[in-house]
Short mmCIF file of C-alpha atoms in Angstrom, two decimals:
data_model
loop_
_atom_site.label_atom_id
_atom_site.label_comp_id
_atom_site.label_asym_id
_atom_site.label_seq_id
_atom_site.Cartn_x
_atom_site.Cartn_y
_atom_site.Cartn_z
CA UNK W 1475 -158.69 152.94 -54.57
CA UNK W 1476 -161.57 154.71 -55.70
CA UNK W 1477 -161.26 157.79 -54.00
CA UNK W 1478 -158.64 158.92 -56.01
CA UNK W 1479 -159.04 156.93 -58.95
CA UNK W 1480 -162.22 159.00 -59.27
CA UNK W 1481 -160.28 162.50 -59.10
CA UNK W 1482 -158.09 161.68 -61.60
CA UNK W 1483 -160.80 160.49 -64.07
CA UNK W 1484 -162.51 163.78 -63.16
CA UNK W 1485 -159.41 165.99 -63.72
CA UNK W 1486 -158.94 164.34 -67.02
CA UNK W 1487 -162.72 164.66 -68.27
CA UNK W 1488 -162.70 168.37 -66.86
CA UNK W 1489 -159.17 169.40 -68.55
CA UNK W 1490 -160.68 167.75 -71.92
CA UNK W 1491 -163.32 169.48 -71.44
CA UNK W 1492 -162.14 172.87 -71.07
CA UNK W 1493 -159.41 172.39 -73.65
CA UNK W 1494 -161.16 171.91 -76.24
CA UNK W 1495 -164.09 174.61 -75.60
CA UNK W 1496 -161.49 177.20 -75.46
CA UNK W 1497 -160.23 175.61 -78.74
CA UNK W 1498 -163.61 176.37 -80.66
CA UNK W 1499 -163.53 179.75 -79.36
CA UNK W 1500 -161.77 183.43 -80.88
CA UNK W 1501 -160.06 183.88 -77.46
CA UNK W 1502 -156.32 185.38 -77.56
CA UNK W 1503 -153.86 183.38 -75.63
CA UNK W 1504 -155.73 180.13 -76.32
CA UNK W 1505 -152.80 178.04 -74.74
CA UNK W 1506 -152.56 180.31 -71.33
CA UNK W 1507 -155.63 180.33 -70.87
CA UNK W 1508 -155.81 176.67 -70.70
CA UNK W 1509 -152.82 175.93 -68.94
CA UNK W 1510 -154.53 178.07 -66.27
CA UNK W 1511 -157.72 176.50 -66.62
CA UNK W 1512 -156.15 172.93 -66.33
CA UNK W 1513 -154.70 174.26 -63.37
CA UNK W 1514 -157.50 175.51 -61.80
CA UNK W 1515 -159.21 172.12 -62.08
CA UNK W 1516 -156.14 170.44 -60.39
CA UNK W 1517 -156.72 172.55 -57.56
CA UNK W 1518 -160.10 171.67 -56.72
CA UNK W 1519 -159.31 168.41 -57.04
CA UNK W 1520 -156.73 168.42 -54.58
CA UNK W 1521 -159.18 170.76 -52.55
CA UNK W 1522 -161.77 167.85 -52.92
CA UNK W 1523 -159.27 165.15 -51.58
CA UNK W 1524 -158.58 167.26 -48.35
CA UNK W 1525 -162.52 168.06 -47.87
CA UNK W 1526 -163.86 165.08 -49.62
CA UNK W 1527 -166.83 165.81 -51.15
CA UNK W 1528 -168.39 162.74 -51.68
CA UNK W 1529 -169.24 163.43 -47.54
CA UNK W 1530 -171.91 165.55 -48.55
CA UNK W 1531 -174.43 162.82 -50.55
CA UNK W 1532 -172.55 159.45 -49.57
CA UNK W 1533 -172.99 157.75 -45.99
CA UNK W 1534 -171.38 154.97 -44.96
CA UNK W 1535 -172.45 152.06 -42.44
CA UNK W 1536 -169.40 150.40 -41.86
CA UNK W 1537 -166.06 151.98 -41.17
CA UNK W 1538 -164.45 148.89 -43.59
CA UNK W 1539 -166.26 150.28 -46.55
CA UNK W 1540 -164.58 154.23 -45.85
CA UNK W 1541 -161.33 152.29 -45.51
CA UNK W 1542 -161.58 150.43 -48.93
CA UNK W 1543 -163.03 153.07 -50.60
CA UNK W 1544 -160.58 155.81 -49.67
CA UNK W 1545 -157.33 153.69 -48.73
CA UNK W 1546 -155.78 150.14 -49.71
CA UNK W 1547 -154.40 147.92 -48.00
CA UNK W 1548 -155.76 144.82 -45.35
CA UNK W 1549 -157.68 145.22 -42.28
CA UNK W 1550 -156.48 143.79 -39.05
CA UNK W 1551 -158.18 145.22 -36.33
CA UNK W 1552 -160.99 148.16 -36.12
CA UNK W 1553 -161.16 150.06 -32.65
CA UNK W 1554 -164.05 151.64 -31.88
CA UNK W 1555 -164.63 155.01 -30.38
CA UNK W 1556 -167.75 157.07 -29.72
CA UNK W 1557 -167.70 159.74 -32.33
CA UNK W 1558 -165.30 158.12 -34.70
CA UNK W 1559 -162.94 154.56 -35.49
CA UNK W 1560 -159.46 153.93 -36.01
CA UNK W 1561 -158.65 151.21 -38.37
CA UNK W 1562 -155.30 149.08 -38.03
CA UNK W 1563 -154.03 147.77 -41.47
CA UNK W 1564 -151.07 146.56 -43.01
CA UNK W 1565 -150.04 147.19 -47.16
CA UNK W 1566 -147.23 144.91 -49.22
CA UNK W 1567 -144.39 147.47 -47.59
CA UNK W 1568 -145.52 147.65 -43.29
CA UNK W 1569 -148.06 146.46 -41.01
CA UNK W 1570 -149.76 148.86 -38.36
CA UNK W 1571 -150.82 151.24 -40.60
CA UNK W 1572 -153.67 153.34 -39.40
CA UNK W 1573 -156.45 155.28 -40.25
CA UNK W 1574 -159.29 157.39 -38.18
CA UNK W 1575 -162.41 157.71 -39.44
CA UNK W 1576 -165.32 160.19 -38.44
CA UNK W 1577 -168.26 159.27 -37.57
CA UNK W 1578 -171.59 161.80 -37.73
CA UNK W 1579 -174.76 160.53 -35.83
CA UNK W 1580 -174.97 156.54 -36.93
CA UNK W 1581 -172.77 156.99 -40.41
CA UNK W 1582 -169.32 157.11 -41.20
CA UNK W 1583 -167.22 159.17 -43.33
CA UNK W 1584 -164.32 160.29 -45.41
CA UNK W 1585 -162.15 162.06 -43.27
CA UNK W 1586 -160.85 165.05 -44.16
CA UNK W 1587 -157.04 166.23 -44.01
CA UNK W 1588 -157.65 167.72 -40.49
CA UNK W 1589 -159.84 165.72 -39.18
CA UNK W 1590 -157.36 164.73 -36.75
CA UNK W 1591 -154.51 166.55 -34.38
CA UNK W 1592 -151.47 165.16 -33.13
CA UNK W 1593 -151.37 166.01 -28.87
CA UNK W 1594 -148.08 164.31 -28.05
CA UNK W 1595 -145.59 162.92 -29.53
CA UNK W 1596 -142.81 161.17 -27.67
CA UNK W 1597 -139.46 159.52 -29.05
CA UNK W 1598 -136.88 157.75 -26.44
CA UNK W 1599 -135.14 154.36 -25.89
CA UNK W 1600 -138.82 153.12 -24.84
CA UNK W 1601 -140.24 153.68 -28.33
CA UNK W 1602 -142.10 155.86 -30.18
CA UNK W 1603 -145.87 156.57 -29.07
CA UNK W 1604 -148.22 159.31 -30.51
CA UNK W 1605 -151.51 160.76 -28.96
CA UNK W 1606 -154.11 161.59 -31.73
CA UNK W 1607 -157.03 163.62 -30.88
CA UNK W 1608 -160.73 163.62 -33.24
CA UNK W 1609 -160.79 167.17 -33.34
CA UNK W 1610 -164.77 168.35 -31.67
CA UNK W 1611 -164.74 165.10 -29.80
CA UNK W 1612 -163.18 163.65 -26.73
CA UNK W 1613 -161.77 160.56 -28.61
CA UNK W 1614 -158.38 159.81 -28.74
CA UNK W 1615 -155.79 157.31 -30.53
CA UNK W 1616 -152.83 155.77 -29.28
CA UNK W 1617 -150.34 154.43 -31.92
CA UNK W 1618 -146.84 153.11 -30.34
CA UNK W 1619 -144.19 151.41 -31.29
CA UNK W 1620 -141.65 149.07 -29.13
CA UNK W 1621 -138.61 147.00 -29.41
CA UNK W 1622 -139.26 143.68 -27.00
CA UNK W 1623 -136.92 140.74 -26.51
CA UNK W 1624 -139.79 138.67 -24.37
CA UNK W 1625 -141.84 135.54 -26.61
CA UNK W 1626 -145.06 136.91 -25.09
CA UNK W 1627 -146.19 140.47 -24.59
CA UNK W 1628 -148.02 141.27 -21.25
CA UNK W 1629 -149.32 145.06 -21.79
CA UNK W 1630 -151.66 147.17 -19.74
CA UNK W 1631 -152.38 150.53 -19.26
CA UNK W 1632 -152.69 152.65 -16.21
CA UNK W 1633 -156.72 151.67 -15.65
CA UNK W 1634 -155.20 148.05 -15.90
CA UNK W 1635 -157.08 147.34 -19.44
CA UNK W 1636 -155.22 145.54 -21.82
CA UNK W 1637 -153.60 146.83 -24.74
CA UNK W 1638 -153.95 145.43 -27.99
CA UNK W 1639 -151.00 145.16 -30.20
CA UNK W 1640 -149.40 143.42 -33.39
CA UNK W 1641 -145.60 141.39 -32.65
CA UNK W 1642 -143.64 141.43 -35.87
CA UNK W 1643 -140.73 139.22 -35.79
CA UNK W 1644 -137.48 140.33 -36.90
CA UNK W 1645 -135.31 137.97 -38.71
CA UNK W 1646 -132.82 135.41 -37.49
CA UNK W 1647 -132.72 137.67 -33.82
CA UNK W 1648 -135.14 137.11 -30.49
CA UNK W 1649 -136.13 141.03 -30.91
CA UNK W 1650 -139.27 141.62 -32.18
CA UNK W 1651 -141.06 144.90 -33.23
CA UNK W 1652 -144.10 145.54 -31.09
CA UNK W 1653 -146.70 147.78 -32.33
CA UNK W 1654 -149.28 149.18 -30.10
CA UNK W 1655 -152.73 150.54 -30.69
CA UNK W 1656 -155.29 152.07 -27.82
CA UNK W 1657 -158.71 153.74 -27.80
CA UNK W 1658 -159.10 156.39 -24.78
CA UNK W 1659 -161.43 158.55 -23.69
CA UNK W 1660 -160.65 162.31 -22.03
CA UNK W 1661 -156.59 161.64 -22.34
CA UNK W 1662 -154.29 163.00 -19.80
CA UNK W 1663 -150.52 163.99 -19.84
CA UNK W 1664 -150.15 161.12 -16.46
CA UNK W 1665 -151.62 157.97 -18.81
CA UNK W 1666 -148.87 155.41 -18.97
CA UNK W 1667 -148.40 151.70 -20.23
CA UNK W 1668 -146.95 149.35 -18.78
CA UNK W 1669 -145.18 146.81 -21.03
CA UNK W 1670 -144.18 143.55 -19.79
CA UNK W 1671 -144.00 144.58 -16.29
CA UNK W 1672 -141.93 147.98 -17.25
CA UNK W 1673 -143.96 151.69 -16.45
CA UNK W 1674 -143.85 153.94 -19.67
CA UNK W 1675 -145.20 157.16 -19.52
CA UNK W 1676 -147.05 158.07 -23.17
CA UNK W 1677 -146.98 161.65 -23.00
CA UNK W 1678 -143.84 163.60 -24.97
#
């Protein structure tokens, strides 16, 4: 992952840097003041990772080269909003991963730490579903997650679209893990699902 492979390699150069400039110099307290220095340079690193800086000279045209630049792992599905993307991915650990990226005029970027904000969050014996919101746009993420004993999935929402979602068996039982992913526009607390003929309200 190049994203942070590249802040690390930056810290290091930096913190060489610095260490051995102060080195050549008559300064008192040689080793504070580069502890200090190497720790300044750590935090604008991690400053950099939450307001990635590369976003001010780097566009991107496709959301899949964000997600392989800045994250790992394999794409499965890429839903589109209209100021921004959420990509679906699974790693060696999980599948249904996911990842929101901006998007500014007909580019993509890195987003930032706070690029996004969590509006609901809800946690009962339906599953678990959370509401993300792009923050300055009217885009918003659904990422749930349900247990479901039936060999097909029939899943809807409450404008009757269907809902797109990944069925991960679970071994030697009939249950299966059933993770659901949904694009929406202008969300409201009264948008439901309903999953294999069952009503399920989304908001917590």
């Amino acid at each position: 992952m190049l994203f942070n492979l590249s802040r690390i390699m930056l810290w290091l150069i930096v913190s060489l840097f610095i260490f051995f400039k102060i080195r050549k110099t008559k300064i008192v307290h040689k080793k504070l003041i580069s502890l200090l220095s190497v720790v300044l340079c750590l935090v604008i690193i991690c400053f950099s990772a939450m307001y990635p800086i590369e976003n001010l000279f780097i566009n991107f045209k496709y959301p899949e080269s964000v997600f392989n630049y800045a994250n790992h792992g394999k794409i499965d599905d890429i839903l589109y909003g209209k100021e921004s993307c959420m990509v679906i991915y699974s790693d060696q650990n999980s599948s249904g991963g996911h990842y929101i990226i901006p998007k500014v005029k007909n580019w993509y970027k890195i987003p930032n730490y706070f690029i996004t904000k969590k509006v609901s969050n809800k946690f009962d014996r339906n599953g678990s579903f959370d509401v993300y919101n792009v923050l300055g746009t009217q885009d918003y993420y659904i990422v749930g997650v349900v247990l479901s004993n039936f060999d097909e999935q029939n899943i809807i929402d409450k404008y009757n679209q269907p809902i797109k979602n990944i069925v991960i068996d679970m071994n030697d039982t009939e249950t299966k893990t059933v993770i659901l992913y949904s694009y929406l526009e202008n969300y409201s607390d009264d948008y439901y699902f309903v999953i294999n003929g069952t009503k399920i309200t989304i908001s917590g």
